[in-house]
Coordinates of C-alpha atoms (C1' of nucleotides) in Angstrom, one line a residue:
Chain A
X17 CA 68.1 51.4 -73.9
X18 CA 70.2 52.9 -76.6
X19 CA 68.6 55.7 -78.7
X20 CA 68.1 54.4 -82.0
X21 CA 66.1 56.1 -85.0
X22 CA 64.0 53.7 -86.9
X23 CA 63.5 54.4 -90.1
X24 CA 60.6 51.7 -90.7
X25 CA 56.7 52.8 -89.5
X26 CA 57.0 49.4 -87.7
X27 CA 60.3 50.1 -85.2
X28 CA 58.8 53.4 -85.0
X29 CA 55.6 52.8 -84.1
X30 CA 56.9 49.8 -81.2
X31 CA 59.5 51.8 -79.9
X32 CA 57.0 54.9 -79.2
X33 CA 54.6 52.3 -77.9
X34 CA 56.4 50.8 -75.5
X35 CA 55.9 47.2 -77.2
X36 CA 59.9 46.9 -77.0
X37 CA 62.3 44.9 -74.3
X38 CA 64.9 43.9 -76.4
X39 CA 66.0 43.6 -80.0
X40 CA 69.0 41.6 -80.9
X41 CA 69.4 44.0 -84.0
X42 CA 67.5 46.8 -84.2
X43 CA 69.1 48.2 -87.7
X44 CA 68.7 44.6 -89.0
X45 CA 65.2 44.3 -88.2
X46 CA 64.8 47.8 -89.4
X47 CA 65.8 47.9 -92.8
X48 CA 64.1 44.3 -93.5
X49 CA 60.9 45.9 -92.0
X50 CA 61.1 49.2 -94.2
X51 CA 61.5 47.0 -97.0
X52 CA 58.2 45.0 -96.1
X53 CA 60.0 41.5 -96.4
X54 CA 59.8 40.8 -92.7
X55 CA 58.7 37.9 -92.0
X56 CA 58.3 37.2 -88.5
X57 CA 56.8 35.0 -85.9
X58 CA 55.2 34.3 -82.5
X59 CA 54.4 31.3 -80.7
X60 CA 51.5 30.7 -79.0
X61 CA 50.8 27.3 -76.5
X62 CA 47.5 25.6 -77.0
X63 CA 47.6 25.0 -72.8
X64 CA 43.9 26.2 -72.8
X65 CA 41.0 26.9 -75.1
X66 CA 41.6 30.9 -75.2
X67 CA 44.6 33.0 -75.0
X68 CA 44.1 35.9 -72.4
X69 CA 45.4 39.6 -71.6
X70 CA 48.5 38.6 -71.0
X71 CA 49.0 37.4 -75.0
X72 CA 47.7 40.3 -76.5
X73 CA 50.7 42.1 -76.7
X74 CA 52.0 39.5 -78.5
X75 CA 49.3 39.7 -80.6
X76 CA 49.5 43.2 -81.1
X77 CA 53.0 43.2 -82.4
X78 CA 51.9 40.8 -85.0
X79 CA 49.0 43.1 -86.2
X80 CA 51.7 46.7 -86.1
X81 CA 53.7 44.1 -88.4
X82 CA 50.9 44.0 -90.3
X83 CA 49.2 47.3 -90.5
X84 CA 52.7 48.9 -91.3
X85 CA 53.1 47.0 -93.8
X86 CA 56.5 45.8 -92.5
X87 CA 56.0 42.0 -93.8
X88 CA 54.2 39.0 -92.9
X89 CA 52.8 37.7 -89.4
X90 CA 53.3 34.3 -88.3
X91 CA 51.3 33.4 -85.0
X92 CA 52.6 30.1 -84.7
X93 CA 50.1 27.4 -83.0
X94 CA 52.3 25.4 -80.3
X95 CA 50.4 22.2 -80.9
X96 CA 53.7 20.0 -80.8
X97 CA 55.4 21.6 -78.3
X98 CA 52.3 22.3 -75.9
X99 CA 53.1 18.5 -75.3
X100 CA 56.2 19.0 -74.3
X101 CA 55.2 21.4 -71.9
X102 CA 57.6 25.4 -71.2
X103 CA 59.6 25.2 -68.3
X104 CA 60.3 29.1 -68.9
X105 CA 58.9 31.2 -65.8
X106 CA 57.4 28.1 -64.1
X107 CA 58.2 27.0 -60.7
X108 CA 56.8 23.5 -61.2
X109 CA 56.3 21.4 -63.8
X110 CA 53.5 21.7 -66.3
X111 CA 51.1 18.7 -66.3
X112 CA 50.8 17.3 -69.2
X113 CA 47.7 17.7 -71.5
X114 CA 46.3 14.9 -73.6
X115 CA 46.6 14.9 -77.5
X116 CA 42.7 15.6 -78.3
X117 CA 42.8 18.6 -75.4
X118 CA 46.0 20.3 -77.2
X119 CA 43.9 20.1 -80.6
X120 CA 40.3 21.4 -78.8
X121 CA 42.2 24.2 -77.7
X122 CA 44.2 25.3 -80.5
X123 CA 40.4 25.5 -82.5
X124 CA 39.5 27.7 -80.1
X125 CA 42.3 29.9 -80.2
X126 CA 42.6 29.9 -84.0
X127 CA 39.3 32.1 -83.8
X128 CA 40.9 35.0 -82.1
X129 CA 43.3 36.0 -84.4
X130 CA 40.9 36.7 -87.2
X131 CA 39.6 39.2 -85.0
X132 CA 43.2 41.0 -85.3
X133 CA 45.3 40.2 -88.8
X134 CA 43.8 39.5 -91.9
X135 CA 44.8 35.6 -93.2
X136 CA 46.1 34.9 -97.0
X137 CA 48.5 34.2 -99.0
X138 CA 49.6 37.4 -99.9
X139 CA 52.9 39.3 -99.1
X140 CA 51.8 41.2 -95.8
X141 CA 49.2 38.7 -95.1
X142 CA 49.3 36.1 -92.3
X143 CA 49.2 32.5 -91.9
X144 CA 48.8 30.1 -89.1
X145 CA 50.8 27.1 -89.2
X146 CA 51.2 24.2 -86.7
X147 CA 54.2 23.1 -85.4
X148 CA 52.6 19.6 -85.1
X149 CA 53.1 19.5 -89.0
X150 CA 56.8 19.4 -88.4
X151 CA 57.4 18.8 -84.8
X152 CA 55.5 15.3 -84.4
X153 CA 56.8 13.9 -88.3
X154 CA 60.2 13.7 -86.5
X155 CA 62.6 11.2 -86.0
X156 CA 64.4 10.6 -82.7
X157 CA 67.4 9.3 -84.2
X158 CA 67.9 11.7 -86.9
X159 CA 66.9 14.6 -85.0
X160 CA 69.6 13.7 -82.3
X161 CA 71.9 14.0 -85.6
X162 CA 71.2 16.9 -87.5
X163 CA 70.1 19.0 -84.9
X164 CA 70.8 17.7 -81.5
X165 CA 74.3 17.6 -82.1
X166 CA 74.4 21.3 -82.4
X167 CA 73.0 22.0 -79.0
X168 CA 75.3 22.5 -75.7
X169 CA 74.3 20.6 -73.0
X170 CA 76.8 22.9 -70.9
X171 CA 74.9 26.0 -72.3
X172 CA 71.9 25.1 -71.9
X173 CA 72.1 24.4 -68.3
X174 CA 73.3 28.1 -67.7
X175 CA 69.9 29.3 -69.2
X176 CA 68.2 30.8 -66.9
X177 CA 64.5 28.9 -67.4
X178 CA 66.8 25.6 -66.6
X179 CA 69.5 27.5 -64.0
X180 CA 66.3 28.3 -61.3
X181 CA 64.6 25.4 -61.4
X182 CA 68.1 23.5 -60.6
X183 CA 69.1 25.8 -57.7
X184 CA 65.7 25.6 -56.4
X185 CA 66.0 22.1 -56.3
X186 CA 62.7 21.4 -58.2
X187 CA 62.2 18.8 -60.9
X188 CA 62.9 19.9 -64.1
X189 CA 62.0 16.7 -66.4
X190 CA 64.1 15.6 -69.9
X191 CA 61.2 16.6 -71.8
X192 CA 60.8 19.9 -70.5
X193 CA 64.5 20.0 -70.7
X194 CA 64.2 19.4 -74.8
X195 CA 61.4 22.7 -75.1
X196 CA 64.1 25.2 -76.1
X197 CA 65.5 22.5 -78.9
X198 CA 62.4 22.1 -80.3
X199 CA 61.4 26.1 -79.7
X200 CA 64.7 26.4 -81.5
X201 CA 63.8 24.4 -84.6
X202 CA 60.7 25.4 -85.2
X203 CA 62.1 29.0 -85.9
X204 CA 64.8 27.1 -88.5
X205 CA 61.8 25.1 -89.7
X206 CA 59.8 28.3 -90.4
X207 CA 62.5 29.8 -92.0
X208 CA 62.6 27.3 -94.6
X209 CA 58.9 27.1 -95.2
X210 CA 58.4 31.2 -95.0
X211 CA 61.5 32.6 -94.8
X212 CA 60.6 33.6 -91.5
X213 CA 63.8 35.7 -89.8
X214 CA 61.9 37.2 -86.7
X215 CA 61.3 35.4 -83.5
X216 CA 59.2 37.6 -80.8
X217 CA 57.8 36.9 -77.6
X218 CA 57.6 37.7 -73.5
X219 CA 61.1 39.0 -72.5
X220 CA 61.0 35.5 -70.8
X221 CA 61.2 34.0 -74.1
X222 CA 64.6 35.9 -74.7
X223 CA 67.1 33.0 -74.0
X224 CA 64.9 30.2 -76.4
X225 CA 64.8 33.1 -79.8
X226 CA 68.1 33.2 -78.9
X227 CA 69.2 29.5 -78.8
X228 CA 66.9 29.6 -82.3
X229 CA 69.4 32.4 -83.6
X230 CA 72.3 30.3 -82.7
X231 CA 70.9 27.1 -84.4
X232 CA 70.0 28.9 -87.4
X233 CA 73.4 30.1 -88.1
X234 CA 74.5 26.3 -87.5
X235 CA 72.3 25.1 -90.2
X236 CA 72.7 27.8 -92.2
X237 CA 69.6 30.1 -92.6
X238 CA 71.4 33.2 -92.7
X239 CA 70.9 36.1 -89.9
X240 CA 68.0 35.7 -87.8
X241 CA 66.7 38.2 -85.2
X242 CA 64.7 38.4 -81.9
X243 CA 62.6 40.9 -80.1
X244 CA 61.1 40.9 -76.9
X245 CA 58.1 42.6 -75.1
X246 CA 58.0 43.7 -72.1
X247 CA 56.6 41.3 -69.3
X248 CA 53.7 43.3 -68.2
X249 CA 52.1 44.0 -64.9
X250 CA 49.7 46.9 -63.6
X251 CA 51.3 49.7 -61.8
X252 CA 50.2 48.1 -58.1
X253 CA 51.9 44.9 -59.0
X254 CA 49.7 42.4 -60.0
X255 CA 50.2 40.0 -63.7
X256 CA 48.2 41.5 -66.9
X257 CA 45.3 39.2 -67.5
X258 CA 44.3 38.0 -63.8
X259 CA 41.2 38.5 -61.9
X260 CA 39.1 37.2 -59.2
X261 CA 36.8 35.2 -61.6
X262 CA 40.1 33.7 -63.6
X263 CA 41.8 34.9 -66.2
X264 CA 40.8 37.6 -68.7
X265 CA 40.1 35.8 -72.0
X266 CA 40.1 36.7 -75.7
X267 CA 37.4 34.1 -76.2
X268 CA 34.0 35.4 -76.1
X269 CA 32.4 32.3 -75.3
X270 CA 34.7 32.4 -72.4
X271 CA 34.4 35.8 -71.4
X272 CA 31.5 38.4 -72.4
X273 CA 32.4 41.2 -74.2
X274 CA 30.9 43.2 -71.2
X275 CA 33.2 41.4 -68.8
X276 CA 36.3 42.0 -71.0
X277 CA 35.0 45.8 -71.7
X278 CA 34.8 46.3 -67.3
X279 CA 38.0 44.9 -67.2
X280 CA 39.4 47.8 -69.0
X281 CA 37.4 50.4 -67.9
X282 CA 38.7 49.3 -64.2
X283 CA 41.9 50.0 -64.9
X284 CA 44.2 51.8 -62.4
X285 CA 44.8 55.3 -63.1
X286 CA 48.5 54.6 -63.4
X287 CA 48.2 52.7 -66.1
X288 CA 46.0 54.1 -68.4
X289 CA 48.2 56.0 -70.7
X290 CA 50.9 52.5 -70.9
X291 CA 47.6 50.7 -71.6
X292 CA 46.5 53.1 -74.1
X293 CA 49.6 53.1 -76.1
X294 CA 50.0 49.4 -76.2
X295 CA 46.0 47.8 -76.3
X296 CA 44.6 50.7 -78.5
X297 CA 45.5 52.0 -82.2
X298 CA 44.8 56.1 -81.1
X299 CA 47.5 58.1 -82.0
X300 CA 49.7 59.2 -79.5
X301 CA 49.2 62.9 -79.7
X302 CA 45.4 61.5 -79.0
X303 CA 46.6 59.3 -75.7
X304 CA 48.3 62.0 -74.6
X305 CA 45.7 64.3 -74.0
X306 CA 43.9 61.2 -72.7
X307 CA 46.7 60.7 -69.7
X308 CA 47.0 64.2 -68.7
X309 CA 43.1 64.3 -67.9
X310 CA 43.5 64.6 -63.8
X311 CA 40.5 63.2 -61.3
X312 CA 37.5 62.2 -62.1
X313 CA 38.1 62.9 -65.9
X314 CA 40.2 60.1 -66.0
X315 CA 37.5 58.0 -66.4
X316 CA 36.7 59.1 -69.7
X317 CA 40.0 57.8 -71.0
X318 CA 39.4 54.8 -69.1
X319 CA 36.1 54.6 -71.2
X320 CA 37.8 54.9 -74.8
X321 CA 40.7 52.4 -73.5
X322 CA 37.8 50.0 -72.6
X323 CA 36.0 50.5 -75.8
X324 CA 39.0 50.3 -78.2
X325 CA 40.3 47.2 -77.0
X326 CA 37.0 46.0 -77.0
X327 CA 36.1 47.0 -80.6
X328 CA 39.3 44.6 -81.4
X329 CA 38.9 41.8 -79.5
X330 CA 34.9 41.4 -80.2
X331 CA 34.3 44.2 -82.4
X332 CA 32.3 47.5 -82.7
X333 CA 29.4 47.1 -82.1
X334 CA 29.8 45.2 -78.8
X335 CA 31.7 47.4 -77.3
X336 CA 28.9 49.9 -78.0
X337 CA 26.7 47.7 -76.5
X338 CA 28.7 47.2 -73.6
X339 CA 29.7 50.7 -73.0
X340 CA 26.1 51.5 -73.2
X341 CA 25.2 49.0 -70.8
X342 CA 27.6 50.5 -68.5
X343 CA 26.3 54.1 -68.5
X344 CA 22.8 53.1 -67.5
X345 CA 23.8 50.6 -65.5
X346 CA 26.7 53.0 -63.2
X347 CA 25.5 56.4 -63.9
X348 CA 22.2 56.4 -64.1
X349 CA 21.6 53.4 -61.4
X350 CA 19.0 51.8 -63.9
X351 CA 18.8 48.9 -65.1
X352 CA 19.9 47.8 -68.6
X353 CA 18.5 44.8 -70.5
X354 CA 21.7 44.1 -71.4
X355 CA 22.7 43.1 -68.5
X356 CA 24.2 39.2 -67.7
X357 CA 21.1 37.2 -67.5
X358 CA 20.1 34.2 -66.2
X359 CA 16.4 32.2 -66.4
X360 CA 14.1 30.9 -64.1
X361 CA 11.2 28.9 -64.8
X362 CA 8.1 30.8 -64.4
X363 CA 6.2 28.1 -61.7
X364 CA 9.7 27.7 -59.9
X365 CA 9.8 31.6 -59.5
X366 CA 6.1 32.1 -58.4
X367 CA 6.3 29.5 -56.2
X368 CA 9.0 31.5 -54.7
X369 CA 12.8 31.6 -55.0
X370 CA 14.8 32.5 -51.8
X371 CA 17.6 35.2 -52.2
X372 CA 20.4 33.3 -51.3
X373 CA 19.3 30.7 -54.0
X374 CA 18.5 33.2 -56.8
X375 CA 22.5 34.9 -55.7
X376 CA 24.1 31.3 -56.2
X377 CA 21.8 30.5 -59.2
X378 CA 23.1 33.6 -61.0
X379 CA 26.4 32.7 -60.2
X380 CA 27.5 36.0 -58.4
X381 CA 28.1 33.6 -55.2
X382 CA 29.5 30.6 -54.9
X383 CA 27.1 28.8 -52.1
X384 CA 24.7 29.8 -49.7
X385 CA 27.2 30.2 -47.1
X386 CA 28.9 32.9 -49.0
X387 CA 25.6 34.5 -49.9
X388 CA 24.5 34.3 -46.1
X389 CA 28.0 36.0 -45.2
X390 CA 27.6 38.9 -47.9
X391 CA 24.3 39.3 -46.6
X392 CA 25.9 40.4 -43.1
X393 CA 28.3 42.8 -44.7
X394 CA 26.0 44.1 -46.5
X395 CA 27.5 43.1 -50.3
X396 CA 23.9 42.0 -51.6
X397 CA 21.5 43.9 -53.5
X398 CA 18.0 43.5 -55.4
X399 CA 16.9 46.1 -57.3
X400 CA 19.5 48.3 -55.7
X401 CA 18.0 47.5 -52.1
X402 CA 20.5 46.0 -50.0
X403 CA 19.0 42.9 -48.8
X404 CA 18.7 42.3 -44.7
X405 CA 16.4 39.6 -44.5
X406 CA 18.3 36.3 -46.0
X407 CA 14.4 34.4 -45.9
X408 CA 12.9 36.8 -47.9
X409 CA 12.1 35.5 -51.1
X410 CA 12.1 37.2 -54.9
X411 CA 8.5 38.0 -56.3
X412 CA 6.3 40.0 -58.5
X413 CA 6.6 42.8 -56.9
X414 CA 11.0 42.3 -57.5
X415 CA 10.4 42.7 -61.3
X416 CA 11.2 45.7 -63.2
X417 CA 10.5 44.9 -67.2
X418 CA 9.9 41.7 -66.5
X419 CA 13.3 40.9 -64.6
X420 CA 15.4 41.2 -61.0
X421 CA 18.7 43.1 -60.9
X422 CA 20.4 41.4 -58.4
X423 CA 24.0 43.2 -57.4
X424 CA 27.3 41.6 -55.6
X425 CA 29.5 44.5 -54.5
X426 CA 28.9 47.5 -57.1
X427 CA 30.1 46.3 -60.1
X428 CA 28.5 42.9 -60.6
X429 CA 25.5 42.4 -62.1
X430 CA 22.8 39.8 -63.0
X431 CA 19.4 40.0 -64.1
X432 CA 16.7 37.3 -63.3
X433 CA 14.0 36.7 -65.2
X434 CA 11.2 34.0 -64.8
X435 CA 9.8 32.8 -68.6
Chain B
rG3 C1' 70.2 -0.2 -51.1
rG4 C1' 71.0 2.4 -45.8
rG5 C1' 69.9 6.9 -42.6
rG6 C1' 67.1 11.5 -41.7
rG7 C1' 63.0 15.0 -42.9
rA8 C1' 58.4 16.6 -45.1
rG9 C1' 53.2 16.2 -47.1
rU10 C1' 47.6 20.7 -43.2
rG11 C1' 41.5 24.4 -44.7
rU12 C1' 40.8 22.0 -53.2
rC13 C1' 44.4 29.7 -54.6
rC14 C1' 49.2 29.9 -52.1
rC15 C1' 52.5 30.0 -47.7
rG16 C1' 52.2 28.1 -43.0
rA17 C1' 51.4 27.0 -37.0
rG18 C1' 49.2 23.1 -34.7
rC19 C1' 50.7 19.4 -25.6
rG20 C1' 44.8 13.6 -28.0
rG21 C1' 39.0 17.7 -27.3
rC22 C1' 39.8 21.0 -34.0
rA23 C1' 36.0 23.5 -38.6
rA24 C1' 41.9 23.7 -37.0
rA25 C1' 46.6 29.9 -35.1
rG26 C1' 48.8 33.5 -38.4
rG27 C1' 50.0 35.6 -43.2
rG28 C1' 49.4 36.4 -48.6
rG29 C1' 45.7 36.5 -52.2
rG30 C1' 40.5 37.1 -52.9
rC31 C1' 35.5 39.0 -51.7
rG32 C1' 32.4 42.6 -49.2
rG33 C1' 31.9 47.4 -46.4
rA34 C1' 33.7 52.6 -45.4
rC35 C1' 36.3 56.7 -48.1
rU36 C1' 36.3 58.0 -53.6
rG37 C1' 35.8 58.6 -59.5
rU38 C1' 33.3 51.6 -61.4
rA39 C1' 41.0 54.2 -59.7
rA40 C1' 45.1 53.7 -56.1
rA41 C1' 46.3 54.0 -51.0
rU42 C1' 44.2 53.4 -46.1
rC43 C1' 40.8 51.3 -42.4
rC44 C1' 37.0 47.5 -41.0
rG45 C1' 34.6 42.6 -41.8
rC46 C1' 34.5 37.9 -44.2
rU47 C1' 37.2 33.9 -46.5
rG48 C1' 34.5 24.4 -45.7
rG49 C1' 29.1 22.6 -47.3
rC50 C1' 23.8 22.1 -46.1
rU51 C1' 17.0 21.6 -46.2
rA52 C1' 21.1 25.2 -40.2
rU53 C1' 20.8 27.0 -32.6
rG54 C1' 21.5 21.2 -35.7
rC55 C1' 23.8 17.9 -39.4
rC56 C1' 27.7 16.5 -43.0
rU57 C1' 32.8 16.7 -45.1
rU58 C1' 38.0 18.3 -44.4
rC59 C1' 45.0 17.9 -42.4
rG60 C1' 49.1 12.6 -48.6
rC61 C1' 46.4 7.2 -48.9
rA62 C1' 44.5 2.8 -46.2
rG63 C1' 43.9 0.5 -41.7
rG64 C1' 44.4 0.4 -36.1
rU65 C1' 44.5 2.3 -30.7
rU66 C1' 41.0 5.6 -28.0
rC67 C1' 34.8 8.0 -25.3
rG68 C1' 37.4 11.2 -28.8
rA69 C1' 43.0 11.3 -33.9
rG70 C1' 45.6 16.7 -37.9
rU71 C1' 48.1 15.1 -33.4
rC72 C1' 49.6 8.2 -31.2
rC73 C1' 50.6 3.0 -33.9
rU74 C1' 51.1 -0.1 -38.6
rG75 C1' 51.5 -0.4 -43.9
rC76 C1' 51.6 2.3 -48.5
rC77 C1' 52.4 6.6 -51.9
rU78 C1' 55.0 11.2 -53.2
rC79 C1' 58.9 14.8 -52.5
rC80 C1' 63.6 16.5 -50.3
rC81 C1' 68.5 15.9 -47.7
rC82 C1' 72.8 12.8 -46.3
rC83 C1' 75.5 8.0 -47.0
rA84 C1' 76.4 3.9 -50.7

RNA sequence: GGGGGAGUGUCCCGAGCGGCAAAGGGGGCGGACUGUAAAUCCGCUGGCUAUGCCUUCGCAGGUUCGAGUCCUGCCUCCCCCA
């Protein structure tokens, strides 16, 4: 990358970050930013009801547009072209979701980003339109004429989104084919409606903000710019946002704030000071101490990575609350109220409840079967005993405040308690 | 339209002479070692009221004591010819 001296907080603060892939302009982008008049945008599918790790980048470049004062944030809802479905990055093609699913989704996702820009109609304030509005008003015919025309079949077959699914052979379909025109549009749309001259995304999004740059200048907007992010992945390899349970969501009602703060705090070592920088707002002078720490100690930057990004996605308090949890649940070996927790009925429990049942009902194992296996290598716990016998059933005598801890592995946790 | 090939364990890839709950990977989970890390090593990776029973190899039939495997029809995908 070439060295380049931003003179805006916002370059500044995304180029020390590590938020930055590619910029077609940087001094552009620069001087509109230092001047607080850019406005600039990021789209966001509605392909299911939360956005997760993976988008929160994204989302973070919106609120450093924001908190630098650099100009407006526009997280763009995909509700139009969600069904027309990406093709970028995908082997296969995308099934296609039905009309009411798009719109559940897109309510859901709404929520999130009021966790992380502040909404109005002021200058640096952010707004959250839909490119439904514009997208699904259109006309075939004219669109074909006024915009269509300006679009190269020939080019658009050397993208590279369009160029692998081709040489691998594997269906690309004409509506997946159109995603870039109408990805292209929208930024001429929002232009027009905010003066929106800032496209960012995924570096896999390079080649559609670019195709938007190119249609621009055909319809005349004036200059328009791109950025991209980096397309993240831990330092062993593995995509941002994935785990064994599914994918890390924003949502809480999709993913506890406890289960979104573990997911930080079990971060690899490797990663904590990248993390740091681009999920938390400490300074860097701050994060640097916070990498050097060796051993051991590492784990109390992984702490304040977990709780920062916590305190942003669901907010102080529970990420207190979950870090809280943590400590008496890890490093004391007690057990925390706080803990997941699922109910039995009080009769159904006296009456007896095996392990293997009370393991599946808390949802730490999918079936019996698996419970009956982890019970052979030893992966099941109540109360911190390992459990041998897979007869023995959960009584009185398992309570501890009125409730079982029962333990898959030495992370997961769920308490039981009869009412 | 004609010819050829493929679809396997509901995460993926992939072997499979008529005896198959089905080889082997990857991924995942658990265990050991650690620091709730990485790397490494070991075990597990259809379901159940469980020495048994039920459901699985694109779909539907058929042959057979017995079918992932053989036969017929259908669906989907790929390649070659038109």
């Amino acid at each position: 990358m070439t060295v380049f001296a931003p003179k805006s907080d916002f370059l500044r603060v995304l180029t020390e970050r590590g938020y930055i892939h590619q910029c077609s302009d940087f001094a552009g982008v620069d001087e509109l930013a230092r001047t607080g008049s850019l406005v600039a945008y990021i789209g966001f599918d509605c392909t299911a009801a939360s956005l997760h790790v993976g988008s929160l980048i994204q989302i973070m470049l919106l609120r450093w547009l924001q908190k630098t004062g650099a100009g407006k944030p526009v997280p763009l809802m995909g509700g139009g072209t969600t069904r027309v479905g990406d093709p970028s990055g995908k082997d296969e093609s995308r099934k296609i979701l039905s009309i009411a699913d798009i719109e559940a989704n897109k309510q859901s996702i709404k929520g999130v980003f009021s966790n992380f820009l502040s909404f109005g109609e002021g200058k640096s304030e952010a707004v959250m339109p839909d490119n439904a509005e514009w997208l699904t008003a259109l006309n075939y015919i004219d669109f074909l004429r006024d915009v269509g025309r300006h679009f190269s079949v020939n080019r658009m077959l050397s993208m590279d989104s369009v160029k692998m699914r081709l040489e691998r052979d594997q269906e690309l379909s004409f509506i997946e084919f159109n995603y870039m025109c109408l990805q292209a549009y929208d930024f001429v749309e929002l232009n027009k409606r905010y003066g929106c001259v800032l496209q960012m995304g995924g570096s896999d999004q390079w080649g559609n903000i670019v195709t938007g740059i190119d249609l621009g200048r055909r319809m005349g907007t004036g200059q328009l710019y791109a950025l991209t992010s980096p397309l993240l992945t831990t330092a062993s390899g593995a995509k941002m946002g994935k785990t064994a349970a599914g994918a890390v969501w924003l949502n809480a009602d999709m993913l506890s704030a406890w289960d979104y703060w573990q997911y930080w705090r079990n971060t690899e070592d490797a990663d904590v000071g990248r993390f740091l920088k681009l999920f938390t707002e400490l300074p860097l002078d701050e994060i640097r101490r916070l990498e050097a720490l060796q051993g051991a100690e590492i784990n109390d930057a992984k702490k304040i990575l977990a709780n920062e990004a916590t305190a942003m996605a669901h907010g102080r308090a529970a990420a207190d609350q979950a870090m809280e949890t943590a400590r008496k649940t890890f490093e004391e070996g007690g057990v925390s109220t706080d803990l997941p927790t699922i109910e039995i009925p009080r009769a159904e429990f006296n009456a007896g409840v095996g392990v293997l049942t009370a393991f599946v009902r808390a949802g730490l194992v999918a079936s019996t079967g698996e419970a009956r296996r982890q019970v052979k290598s030893g992966g099941l716990r109540v109360n911190d005993a390992s459990v041998s016998d897979e007869r023995a059933t959960l009584g009185e005598r398992d309570l501890r405040d009125g409730a079982a801890k029962l333990s898959l592995g030495k992370k997961r946790h769920v308490l039981v308690r009869p009412v």
